[in-house]
Short mmCIF file of N, CA, C and O and ligand atoms in Angstrom, two decimals:
data_model
loop_
_atom_site.label_atom_id
_atom_site.label_comp_id
_atom_site.label_asym_id
_atom_site.label_seq_id
_atom_site.Cartn_x
_atom_site.Cartn_y
_atom_site.Cartn_z
N MET A 23 118.23 101.18 82.68
CA MET A 23 117.95 101.45 84.10
C MET A 23 117.06 100.34 84.68
O MET A 23 116.20 99.82 83.99
N ALA A 24 117.28 100.03 85.93
CA ALA A 24 116.57 98.90 86.54
C ALA A 24 115.10 99.23 86.81
O ALA A 24 114.76 100.36 87.17
N VAL A 25 114.26 98.22 86.61
CA VAL A 25 112.87 98.34 87.02
C VAL A 25 112.79 98.06 88.52
O VAL A 25 113.25 97.03 88.99
N THR A 26 112.24 99.03 89.25
CA THR A 26 112.15 98.91 90.71
C THR A 26 110.72 99.23 91.15
O THR A 26 109.87 99.56 90.33
N ARG A 27 110.52 99.17 92.46
CA ARG A 27 109.18 99.44 93.02
C ARG A 27 109.24 100.56 94.04
O ARG A 27 110.26 100.75 94.71
N THR A 28 108.14 101.25 94.17
CA THR A 28 108.01 102.24 95.22
C THR A 28 106.61 102.14 95.82
O THR A 28 105.73 101.45 95.28
N PHE A 29 106.44 102.82 96.94
CA PHE A 29 105.16 102.79 97.65
C PHE A 29 104.52 104.17 97.58
O PHE A 29 105.20 105.19 97.73
N SER A 30 103.21 104.18 97.34
CA SER A 30 102.48 105.43 97.19
C SER A 30 101.22 105.41 98.05
O SER A 30 100.60 104.36 98.24
N ILE A 31 100.86 106.57 98.57
CA ILE A 31 99.55 106.72 99.21
C ILE A 31 98.83 107.90 98.56
O ILE A 31 99.40 108.99 98.44
N ILE A 32 97.60 107.66 98.13
CA ILE A 32 96.71 108.76 97.74
C ILE A 32 95.98 109.15 99.03
O ILE A 32 95.27 108.35 99.62
N LYS A 33 96.22 110.38 99.47
CA LYS A 33 95.83 110.79 100.82
C LYS A 33 94.36 111.22 100.92
O LYS A 33 93.70 111.42 99.89
N PRO A 34 93.85 111.38 102.15
CA PRO A 34 92.42 111.67 102.35
C PRO A 34 91.92 112.93 101.63
O PRO A 34 90.75 112.98 101.23
N ASP A 35 92.78 113.94 101.48
CA ASP A 35 92.29 115.15 100.79
C ASP A 35 91.97 114.84 99.33
O ASP A 35 91.05 115.44 98.75
N ALA A 36 92.71 113.90 98.74
CA ALA A 36 92.48 113.54 97.34
C ALA A 36 91.31 112.57 97.19
O ALA A 36 90.48 112.74 96.29
N THR A 37 91.20 111.58 98.08
CA THR A 37 90.05 110.66 97.95
C THR A 37 88.74 111.41 98.22
O THR A 37 87.73 111.14 97.58
N ARG A 38 88.79 112.38 99.15
CA ARG A 38 87.58 113.16 99.47
C ARG A 38 87.07 113.92 98.24
O ARG A 38 85.87 114.05 98.02
N ARG A 39 88.02 114.38 97.41
CA ARG A 39 87.63 115.14 96.21
C ARG A 39 87.50 114.26 94.98
O ARG A 39 87.41 114.76 93.86
N ASN A 40 87.47 112.94 95.20
CA ASN A 40 87.27 111.96 94.11
C ASN A 40 88.38 112.05 93.06
O ASN A 40 88.12 111.97 91.86
N LEU A 41 89.62 112.19 93.54
CA LEU A 41 90.76 112.38 92.64
C LEU A 41 91.61 111.11 92.49
O LEU A 41 92.71 111.18 91.92
N THR A 42 91.12 109.97 92.96
CA THR A 42 91.93 108.74 92.87
C THR A 42 92.31 108.45 91.42
O THR A 42 93.47 108.15 91.11
N GLY A 43 91.36 108.54 90.54
CA GLY A 43 91.63 108.26 89.12
C GLY A 43 92.56 109.30 88.50
O GLY A 43 93.48 108.96 87.75
N ALA A 44 92.31 110.57 88.81
CA ALA A 44 93.12 111.65 88.24
C ALA A 44 94.58 111.51 88.68
O ALA A 44 95.51 111.70 87.87
N VAL A 45 94.79 111.18 89.96
CA VAL A 45 96.16 111.02 90.46
C VAL A 45 96.81 109.80 89.82
O VAL A 45 97.95 109.85 89.35
N THR A 46 96.06 108.70 89.77
CA THR A 46 96.62 107.46 89.20
C THR A 46 96.97 107.65 87.73
O THR A 46 97.98 107.14 87.24
N LYS A 47 96.15 108.43 87.01
CA LYS A 47 96.44 108.71 85.59
C LYS A 47 97.80 109.40 85.45
O LYS A 47 98.60 109.05 84.57
N LEU A 48 98.07 110.36 86.32
CA LEU A 48 99.36 111.06 86.25
C LEU A 48 100.52 110.11 86.58
O LEU A 48 101.59 110.18 85.96
N LEU A 49 100.30 109.22 87.54
CA LEU A 49 101.34 108.23 87.87
C LEU A 49 101.61 107.34 86.66
O LEU A 49 102.77 107.09 86.30
N GLU A 50 100.54 106.87 86.02
CA GLU A 50 100.71 105.99 84.86
C GLU A 50 101.36 106.73 83.69
O GLU A 50 102.24 106.19 83.01
N GLU A 51 100.96 107.97 83.49
CA GLU A 51 101.55 108.74 82.38
C GLU A 51 103.03 109.03 82.64
O GLU A 51 103.78 109.29 81.69
N ALA A 52 103.44 108.97 83.90
CA ALA A 52 104.85 109.18 84.24
C ALA A 52 105.66 107.90 84.07
O ALA A 52 106.86 107.88 84.37
N GLY A 53 105.02 106.83 83.61
CA GLY A 53 105.76 105.59 83.35
C GLY A 53 105.72 104.60 84.49
O GLY A 53 106.49 103.65 84.51
N LEU A 54 104.81 104.82 85.44
CA LEU A 54 104.68 103.90 86.57
C LEU A 54 103.47 102.99 86.36
O LEU A 54 102.45 103.43 85.81
N ARG A 55 103.61 101.76 86.81
CA ARG A 55 102.54 100.76 86.67
C ARG A 55 102.04 100.41 88.06
O ARG A 55 102.85 100.13 88.96
N VAL A 56 100.73 100.43 88.25
CA VAL A 56 100.15 100.07 89.55
C VAL A 56 100.10 98.54 89.63
O VAL A 56 99.30 97.91 88.93
N VAL A 57 100.95 97.96 90.47
CA VAL A 57 101.00 96.50 90.58
C VAL A 57 100.31 95.99 91.85
O VAL A 57 100.19 94.78 92.05
N ALA A 58 99.86 96.92 92.69
CA ALA A 58 99.01 96.59 93.85
C ALA A 58 98.30 97.86 94.26
O ALA A 58 98.87 98.95 94.16
N SER A 59 97.05 97.71 94.71
CA SER A 59 96.28 98.89 95.10
C SER A 59 95.14 98.47 96.01
O SER A 59 94.45 97.49 95.73
N LYS A 60 94.96 99.19 97.11
CA LYS A 60 93.76 98.97 97.92
C LYS A 60 93.37 100.24 98.65
O LYS A 60 94.23 101.02 99.06
N ARG A 61 92.05 100.41 98.76
CA ARG A 61 91.50 101.56 99.47
C ARG A 61 91.23 101.13 100.90
O ARG A 61 90.51 100.14 101.13
N ILE A 62 91.81 101.85 101.85
CA ILE A 62 91.67 101.47 103.25
C ILE A 62 91.40 102.71 104.09
O ILE A 62 91.66 103.83 103.66
N ARG A 63 90.89 102.50 105.28
CA ARG A 63 90.84 103.55 106.28
C ARG A 63 91.96 103.22 107.27
O ARG A 63 91.86 102.22 107.99
N MET A 64 93.01 104.00 107.29
CA MET A 64 94.14 103.72 108.17
C MET A 64 93.72 103.84 109.63
O MET A 64 93.00 104.78 109.99
N THR A 65 94.17 102.92 110.46
CA THR A 65 93.94 103.07 111.90
C THR A 65 94.98 104.05 112.46
O THR A 65 96.01 104.31 111.84
N ARG A 66 94.67 104.55 113.64
CA ARG A 66 95.63 105.45 114.31
C ARG A 66 96.98 104.74 114.51
O ARG A 66 98.03 105.33 114.28
N ASP A 67 96.92 103.48 114.93
CA ASP A 67 98.16 102.71 115.14
C ASP A 67 98.96 102.59 113.85
O ASP A 67 100.18 102.73 113.85
N GLN A 68 98.26 102.31 112.76
CA GLN A 68 98.95 102.19 111.46
C GLN A 68 99.63 103.51 111.08
O GLN A 68 100.77 103.52 110.64
N ALA A 69 98.88 104.61 111.25
CA ALA A 69 99.43 105.92 110.87
C ALA A 69 100.62 106.28 111.76
O ALA A 69 101.66 106.75 111.26
N GLU A 70 100.49 106.05 113.05
CA GLU A 70 101.59 106.40 113.96
C GLU A 70 102.83 105.56 113.66
O GLU A 70 103.95 106.05 113.69
N GLY A 71 102.62 104.29 113.34
CA GLY A 71 103.76 103.42 113.00
C GLY A 71 104.39 103.83 111.68
O GLY A 71 105.61 103.89 111.55
N PHE A 72 103.55 104.13 110.71
CA PHE A 72 104.06 104.49 109.38
C PHE A 72 104.91 105.75 109.44
O PHE A 72 105.95 105.85 108.79
N TYR A 73 104.46 106.72 110.23
CA TYR A 73 105.16 108.00 110.30
C TYR A 73 106.05 108.11 111.54
O TYR A 73 106.39 109.23 111.95
N ALA A 74 106.42 106.98 112.14
CA ALA A 74 107.20 106.98 113.39
C ALA A 74 108.48 107.80 113.26
O ALA A 74 108.93 108.42 114.24
N VAL A 75 109.06 107.83 112.06
CA VAL A 75 110.30 108.59 111.85
C VAL A 75 110.09 110.08 112.13
O VAL A 75 111.04 110.81 112.42
N HIS A 76 108.84 110.53 112.06
CA HIS A 76 108.53 111.96 112.29
C HIS A 76 108.00 112.22 113.71
O HIS A 76 107.49 113.30 113.99
N LYS A 77 108.13 111.22 114.60
CA LYS A 77 107.48 111.30 115.92
C LYS A 77 107.82 112.56 116.71
O LYS A 77 106.98 113.10 117.43
N GLU A 78 109.04 113.03 116.56
CA GLU A 78 109.46 114.21 117.34
C GLU A 78 109.11 115.53 116.65
O GLU A 78 109.35 116.60 117.20
N ARG A 79 108.55 115.45 115.44
CA ARG A 79 108.27 116.69 114.69
C ARG A 79 106.97 117.31 115.20
O ARG A 79 106.04 116.61 115.63
N PRO A 80 106.87 118.64 115.17
CA PRO A 80 105.68 119.31 115.72
C PRO A 80 104.39 118.95 114.97
O PRO A 80 103.31 119.05 115.54
N PHE A 81 104.52 118.51 113.71
CA PHE A 81 103.31 118.22 112.93
C PHE A 81 102.86 116.76 113.03
O PHE A 81 101.88 116.38 112.40
N TYR A 82 103.57 115.94 113.84
CA TYR A 82 103.31 114.49 113.86
C TYR A 82 101.86 114.15 114.23
O TYR A 82 101.21 113.36 113.54
N ASN A 83 101.35 114.74 115.32
CA ASN A 83 100.00 114.40 115.76
C ASN A 83 98.96 114.79 114.74
O ASN A 83 98.04 114.02 114.42
N ASP A 84 99.08 116.01 114.23
CA ASP A 84 98.13 116.48 113.21
C ASP A 84 98.21 115.62 111.95
O ASP A 84 97.19 115.31 111.33
N LEU A 85 99.43 115.23 111.58
CA LEU A 85 99.61 114.40 110.39
C LEU A 85 98.90 113.05 110.57
O LEU A 85 98.18 112.58 109.67
N CYS A 86 99.06 112.44 111.75
CA CYS A 86 98.39 111.15 112.00
C CYS A 86 96.88 111.33 112.02
O CYS A 86 96.14 110.46 111.53
N SER A 87 96.38 112.44 112.56
CA SER A 87 94.94 112.69 112.56
C SER A 87 94.44 112.85 111.12
O SER A 87 93.41 112.29 110.74
N PHE A 88 95.18 113.62 110.34
CA PHE A 88 94.79 113.82 108.94
C PHE A 88 94.76 112.49 108.17
O PHE A 88 93.81 112.21 107.43
N MET A 89 95.79 111.67 108.35
CA MET A 89 95.88 110.44 107.56
C MET A 89 94.82 109.41 107.93
O MET A 89 94.58 108.46 107.18
N THR A 90 94.18 109.62 109.10
CA THR A 90 93.10 108.71 109.50
C THR A 90 91.73 109.38 109.35
O THR A 90 90.72 108.84 109.78
N SER A 91 91.69 110.55 108.73
CA SER A 91 90.45 111.33 108.65
C SER A 91 89.52 110.87 107.53
O SER A 91 88.38 111.32 107.44
N GLY A 92 90.01 109.99 106.67
CA GLY A 92 89.20 109.50 105.55
C GLY A 92 89.95 108.39 104.86
O GLY A 92 91.08 108.05 105.25
N PRO A 93 89.34 107.82 103.81
CA PRO A 93 90.01 106.72 103.11
C PRO A 93 91.30 107.18 102.44
O PRO A 93 91.43 108.34 102.04
N VAL A 94 92.23 106.24 102.33
CA VAL A 94 93.43 106.45 101.52
C VAL A 94 93.52 105.28 100.54
O VAL A 94 92.89 104.24 100.74
N VAL A 95 94.29 105.47 99.47
CA VAL A 95 94.57 104.37 98.55
C VAL A 95 96.06 104.10 98.61
O VAL A 95 96.87 104.97 98.25
N VAL A 96 96.42 102.91 99.12
CA VAL A 96 97.83 102.53 99.18
C VAL A 96 98.15 101.73 97.92
O VAL A 96 97.34 100.90 97.48
N GLN A 97 99.31 102.02 97.33
CA GLN A 97 99.65 101.41 96.05
C GLN A 97 101.13 101.01 96.02
O GLN A 97 101.97 101.66 96.63
N VAL A 98 101.41 99.97 95.26
CA VAL A 98 102.78 99.65 94.88
C VAL A 98 102.93 100.01 93.41
O VAL A 98 102.10 99.61 92.59
N LEU A 99 103.94 100.80 93.11
CA LEU A 99 104.18 101.27 91.75
C LEU A 99 105.49 100.67 91.25
O LEU A 99 106.48 100.62 91.99
N GLU A 100 105.48 100.28 89.99
CA GLU A 100 106.66 99.66 89.39
C GLU A 100 107.05 100.44 88.15
O GLU A 100 106.19 100.87 87.38
N GLY A 101 108.34 100.58 87.93
CA GLY A 101 108.83 101.25 86.73
C GLY A 101 110.32 101.45 86.81
O GLY A 101 110.96 101.12 87.83
N GLU A 102 110.89 101.97 85.76
CA GLU A 102 112.33 102.25 85.77
C GLU A 102 112.61 103.34 86.79
O GLU A 102 112.00 104.41 86.74
N ASP A 103 113.51 103.04 87.73
CA ASP A 103 113.89 104.01 88.76
C ASP A 103 112.63 104.58 89.44
O ASP A 103 112.43 105.81 89.51
N ALA A 104 111.80 103.68 89.95
CA ALA A 104 110.45 104.04 90.39
C ALA A 104 110.42 105.10 91.50
O ALA A 104 109.56 105.99 91.48
N VAL A 105 111.36 105.04 92.46
CA VAL A 105 111.33 106.00 93.56
C VAL A 105 111.49 107.42 93.02
O VAL A 105 110.69 108.31 93.35
N LYS A 106 112.50 107.62 92.18
CA LYS A 106 112.74 108.97 91.66
C LYS A 106 111.63 109.40 90.70
O LYS A 106 111.16 110.54 90.73
N ARG A 107 111.21 108.47 89.86
CA ARG A 107 110.14 108.77 88.90
C ARG A 107 108.89 109.25 89.63
O ARG A 107 108.24 110.22 89.24
N ASN A 108 108.56 108.55 90.72
CA ASN A 108 107.37 108.92 91.49
C ASN A 108 107.56 110.26 92.18
O ASN A 108 106.66 111.12 92.18
N ARG A 109 108.74 110.49 92.75
CA ARG A 109 108.98 111.76 93.45
C ARG A 109 108.94 112.93 92.46
O ARG A 109 108.46 114.01 92.79
N ASP A 110 109.43 112.68 91.25
CA ASP A 110 109.39 113.75 90.24
C ASP A 110 107.95 114.11 89.89
O ASP A 110 107.62 115.30 89.78
N VAL A 111 107.10 113.12 89.70
CA VAL A 111 105.72 113.44 89.30
C VAL A 111 104.89 113.95 90.49
O VAL A 111 103.94 114.72 90.30
N MET A 112 105.28 113.58 91.72
CA MET A 112 104.57 114.11 92.90
C MET A 112 104.83 115.60 93.08
O MET A 112 103.95 116.35 93.44
N GLY A 113 106.08 116.02 92.89
CA GLY A 113 106.46 117.40 93.15
C GLY A 113 106.86 117.60 94.61
O GLY A 113 106.78 116.68 95.43
N ALA A 114 107.27 118.81 94.92
CA ALA A 114 107.78 119.12 96.27
C ALA A 114 106.70 118.91 97.34
O ALA A 114 105.50 119.07 97.07
N THR A 115 107.17 118.57 98.55
CA THR A 115 106.25 118.32 99.69
C THR A 115 105.28 119.47 99.89
O THR A 115 104.08 119.25 100.07
N ASN A 116 105.81 120.67 99.85
CA ASN A 116 104.96 121.87 99.99
C ASN A 116 104.46 122.28 98.61
O ASN A 116 105.27 122.61 97.73
N PRO A 117 103.15 122.26 98.38
CA PRO A 117 102.65 122.58 97.04
C PRO A 117 103.08 123.96 96.55
O PRO A 117 103.17 124.19 95.34
N ALA A 118 103.39 124.87 97.50
CA ALA A 118 103.85 126.20 97.10
C ALA A 118 105.18 126.12 96.36
O ALA A 118 105.52 127.03 95.58
N ASP A 119 105.93 125.04 96.60
CA ASP A 119 107.24 124.88 95.96
C ASP A 119 107.20 123.88 94.79
O ASP A 119 108.22 123.63 94.16
N ALA A 120 106.05 123.29 94.53
CA ALA A 120 105.96 122.21 93.54
C ALA A 120 105.97 122.76 92.12
O ALA A 120 105.40 123.81 91.83
N ALA A 121 106.64 122.01 91.23
CA ALA A 121 106.76 122.43 89.83
C ALA A 121 105.43 122.26 89.10
O ALA A 121 104.59 121.41 89.46
N GLU A 122 105.26 123.05 88.05
CA GLU A 122 104.06 122.96 87.20
C GLU A 122 103.89 121.53 86.69
O GLU A 122 104.86 120.87 86.32
N GLY A 123 102.65 121.08 86.66
CA GLY A 123 102.35 119.78 86.09
C GLY A 123 102.48 118.62 87.06
O GLY A 123 102.08 117.50 86.75
N THR A 124 103.04 118.88 88.25
CA THR A 124 103.16 117.80 89.24
C THR A 124 101.83 117.61 89.97
O THR A 124 100.97 118.50 89.99
N ILE A 125 101.70 116.44 90.59
CA ILE A 125 100.46 116.11 91.29
C ILE A 125 100.19 117.12 92.40
O ILE A 125 99.05 117.61 92.56
N ARG A 126 101.22 117.44 93.17
CA ARG A 126 100.99 118.36 94.29
C ARG A 126 100.70 119.78 93.81
O ARG A 126 99.90 120.50 94.44
N LYS A 127 101.34 120.20 92.72
CA LYS A 127 101.02 121.53 92.19
C LYS A 127 99.56 121.57 91.72
O LYS A 127 98.84 122.55 91.96
N LEU A 128 99.13 120.48 91.09
CA LEU A 128 97.77 120.46 90.55
C LEU A 128 96.71 120.30 91.64
O LEU A 128 95.64 120.91 91.57
N TYR A 129 97.01 119.46 92.64
CA TYR A 129 95.93 119.03 93.52
C TYR A 129 96.11 119.28 95.01
O TYR A 129 95.12 119.28 95.75
N ALA A 130 97.34 119.46 95.50
CA ALA A 130 97.53 119.54 96.96
C ALA A 130 96.87 120.79 97.53
O ALA A 130 96.86 121.85 96.89
N GLU A 131 96.35 120.65 98.74
CA GLU A 131 95.69 121.77 99.41
C GLU A 131 96.64 122.52 100.35
O GLU A 131 96.45 123.70 100.61
N SER A 132 97.63 121.80 100.90
CA SER A 132 98.55 122.38 101.87
C SER A 132 99.72 121.43 102.04
O SER A 132 99.72 120.32 101.47
N ILE A 133 100.72 121.83 102.85
CA ILE A 133 101.87 120.94 103.08
C ILE A 133 101.42 119.66 103.78
O ILE A 133 102.02 118.61 103.57
N GLU A 134 100.39 119.72 104.58
CA GLU A 134 99.88 118.51 105.24
C GLU A 134 98.95 117.74 104.30
O GLU A 134 99.15 116.54 104.06
N ALA A 135 97.95 118.42 103.77
CA ALA A 135 97.00 117.78 102.85
C ALA A 135 97.57 117.87 101.44
O ALA A 135 97.06 118.59 100.58
N ASN A 136 98.68 117.10 101.24
CA ASN A 136 99.41 117.26 99.98
C ASN A 136 99.19 116.11 99.01
O ASN A 136 100.04 115.79 98.18
N SER A 137 98.03 115.46 99.14
CA SER A 137 97.45 114.55 98.14
C SER A 137 98.15 113.21 97.97
O SER A 137 97.47 112.20 97.71
N VAL A 138 99.47 113.17 98.06
CA VAL A 138 100.18 111.91 97.84
C VAL A 138 101.39 111.78 98.76
O VAL A 138 102.00 112.78 99.16
N HIS A 139 101.72 110.53 99.06
CA HIS A 139 102.99 110.20 99.69
C HIS A 139 103.76 109.30 98.74
O HIS A 139 103.16 108.48 98.03
N GLY A 140 105.07 109.41 98.74
CA GLY A 140 105.91 108.48 97.99
C GLY A 140 107.18 108.18 98.75
O GLY A 140 107.74 109.07 99.40
N SER A 141 107.65 106.95 98.66
CA SER A 141 108.88 106.56 99.37
C SER A 141 110.05 107.42 98.91
O SER A 141 110.11 107.86 97.76
N ASP A 142 111.01 107.63 99.84
CA ASP A 142 112.16 108.49 99.52
C ASP A 142 113.43 107.72 99.18
O ASP A 142 114.46 108.34 98.88
N SER A 143 113.38 106.38 99.24
CA SER A 143 114.56 105.58 98.88
C SER A 143 114.08 104.16 98.60
O SER A 143 112.98 103.77 99.00
N ASP A 144 114.94 103.38 97.93
CA ASP A 144 114.59 101.98 97.66
C ASP A 144 114.42 101.21 98.96
O ASP A 144 113.52 100.37 99.08
N ASP A 145 115.30 101.48 99.93
CA ASP A 145 115.20 100.76 101.21
C ASP A 145 113.88 101.06 101.90
O ASP A 145 113.20 100.16 102.39
N ASN A 146 113.50 102.35 101.95
CA ASN A 146 112.23 102.70 102.59
C ASN A 146 111.04 102.19 101.79
O ASN A 146 110.00 101.85 102.36
N ALA A 147 111.17 102.13 100.47
CA ALA A 147 110.08 101.58 99.65
C ALA A 147 109.80 100.14 100.07
O ALA A 147 108.63 99.76 100.25
N ALA A 148 110.85 99.36 100.24
CA ALA A 148 110.65 97.95 100.63
C ALA A 148 109.98 97.86 102.00
O ALA A 148 109.06 97.05 102.20
N ILE A 149 110.40 98.72 102.94
CA ILE A 149 109.81 98.72 104.28
C ILE A 149 108.34 99.13 104.21
O ILE A 149 107.46 98.50 104.82
N GLU A 150 108.05 100.19 103.46
CA GLU A 150 106.69 100.73 103.40
C GLU A 150 105.75 99.77 102.64
O GLU A 150 104.59 99.60 103.03
N ILE A 151 106.25 99.14 101.59
CA ILE A 151 105.43 98.15 100.86
C ILE A 151 105.05 97.01 101.81
O ILE A 151 103.88 96.62 101.90
N ALA A 152 106.04 96.53 102.56
CA ALA A 152 105.78 95.40 103.46
C ALA A 152 104.86 95.79 104.62
O ALA A 152 104.20 94.93 105.22
N TYR A 153 104.79 97.09 104.92
CA TYR A 153 103.92 97.57 106.01
C TYR A 153 102.44 97.41 105.64
O TYR A 153 101.60 97.20 106.50
N PHE A 154 102.13 97.51 104.35
CA PHE A 154 100.72 97.47 103.94
C PHE A 154 100.34 96.29 103.04
O PHE A 154 99.15 96.04 102.86
N PHE A 155 101.30 95.59 102.46
CA PHE A 155 100.97 94.54 101.50
C PHE A 155 101.67 93.22 101.82
O PHE A 155 102.85 93.21 102.19
N GLN A 156 100.92 92.12 101.64
CA GLN A 156 101.51 90.79 101.61
C GLN A 156 102.10 90.57 100.22
O GLN A 156 101.55 91.10 99.23
N PRO A 157 103.16 89.78 100.10
CA PRO A 157 103.76 89.55 98.78
C PRO A 157 102.74 89.10 97.73
O PRO A 157 102.78 89.53 96.58
N GLY A 158 101.79 88.26 98.14
CA GLY A 158 100.80 87.73 97.19
C GLY A 158 99.81 88.74 96.67
O GLY A 158 99.09 88.50 95.70
N GLU A 159 99.76 89.92 97.30
CA GLU A 159 98.84 90.98 96.85
C GLU A 159 99.45 91.82 95.75
O GLU A 159 98.78 92.69 95.19
N ILE A 160 100.73 91.59 95.45
CA ILE A 160 101.43 92.40 94.45
C ILE A 160 101.57 91.56 93.19
O ILE A 160 102.17 90.48 93.20
N VAL A 161 100.95 92.04 92.12
CA VAL A 161 100.91 91.28 90.87
C VAL A 161 101.53 92.13 89.77
O VAL A 161 100.90 93.07 89.27
N GLY A 162 102.76 91.83 89.43
CA GLY A 162 103.48 92.63 88.45
C GLY A 162 103.21 92.20 87.02
O GLY A 162 102.46 91.27 86.78
P1 CMP B 18 104.75 112.65 103.29
O1 CMP B 18 105.49 112.42 102.02
O2 CMP B 18 103.57 111.79 103.52
O3 CMP B 18 105.76 112.49 104.50
C1 CMP B 18 105.59 113.15 105.72
C2 CMP B 18 104.48 114.13 105.67
O4 CMP B 18 104.49 115.07 106.69
C3 CMP B 18 104.59 114.94 104.40
O5 CMP B 18 104.27 114.16 103.29
C4 CMP B 18 103.63 116.07 104.71
O6 CMP B 18 102.29 115.72 104.43
C5 CMP B 18 103.81 116.20 106.21
N1 CMP B 18 104.61 117.36 106.51
C6 CMP B 18 105.89 117.58 106.23
N2 CMP B 18 106.29 118.78 106.69
C7 CMP B 18 105.22 119.31 107.29
C8 CMP B 18 105.00 120.53 107.97
N3 CMP B 18 105.98 121.42 108.11
N4 CMP B 18 103.77 120.75 108.45
C9 CMP B 18 102.80 119.81 108.32
N5 CMP B 18 102.96 118.63 107.69
C10 CMP B 18 104.15 118.40 107.18
#
């Protein structure tokens, strides 16, 4: 299987509870390698642009407020079939539906404060990686 990349965000609910290491450990144990990582405070513009696909959804404004409410850790993850591997270890969007042992089952507080984001396709991974990282910041 091909080694690919995906984009991950450790969200404000997780950084607030000092879970950056705990979340990253689960990602690494799932066979993903962190090839870029930075802790940032997202601006409103960044959050609105990142989640533009959800602009018409009722939760869009609250989601953008939440994502700018504290630090996040944006990461590029590399591994075999990275998008699926990451989505498997993250678990379902709503922690109430997430499988045992997944990041969201273990740590998410709600469907909004769900601890992590992960790209949903290779195409979106490339777009999302380029949104936050210069090529030179990614060291595989
Ligand atoms: P994420 O993977 O970052 O992509 C979009 C986010 O919107 C999602 O995780 C959730 O945090 C959030 N989200 C999705 N559905 C809902 C919902 N029904 N109510 C609130 N937030 C939601």
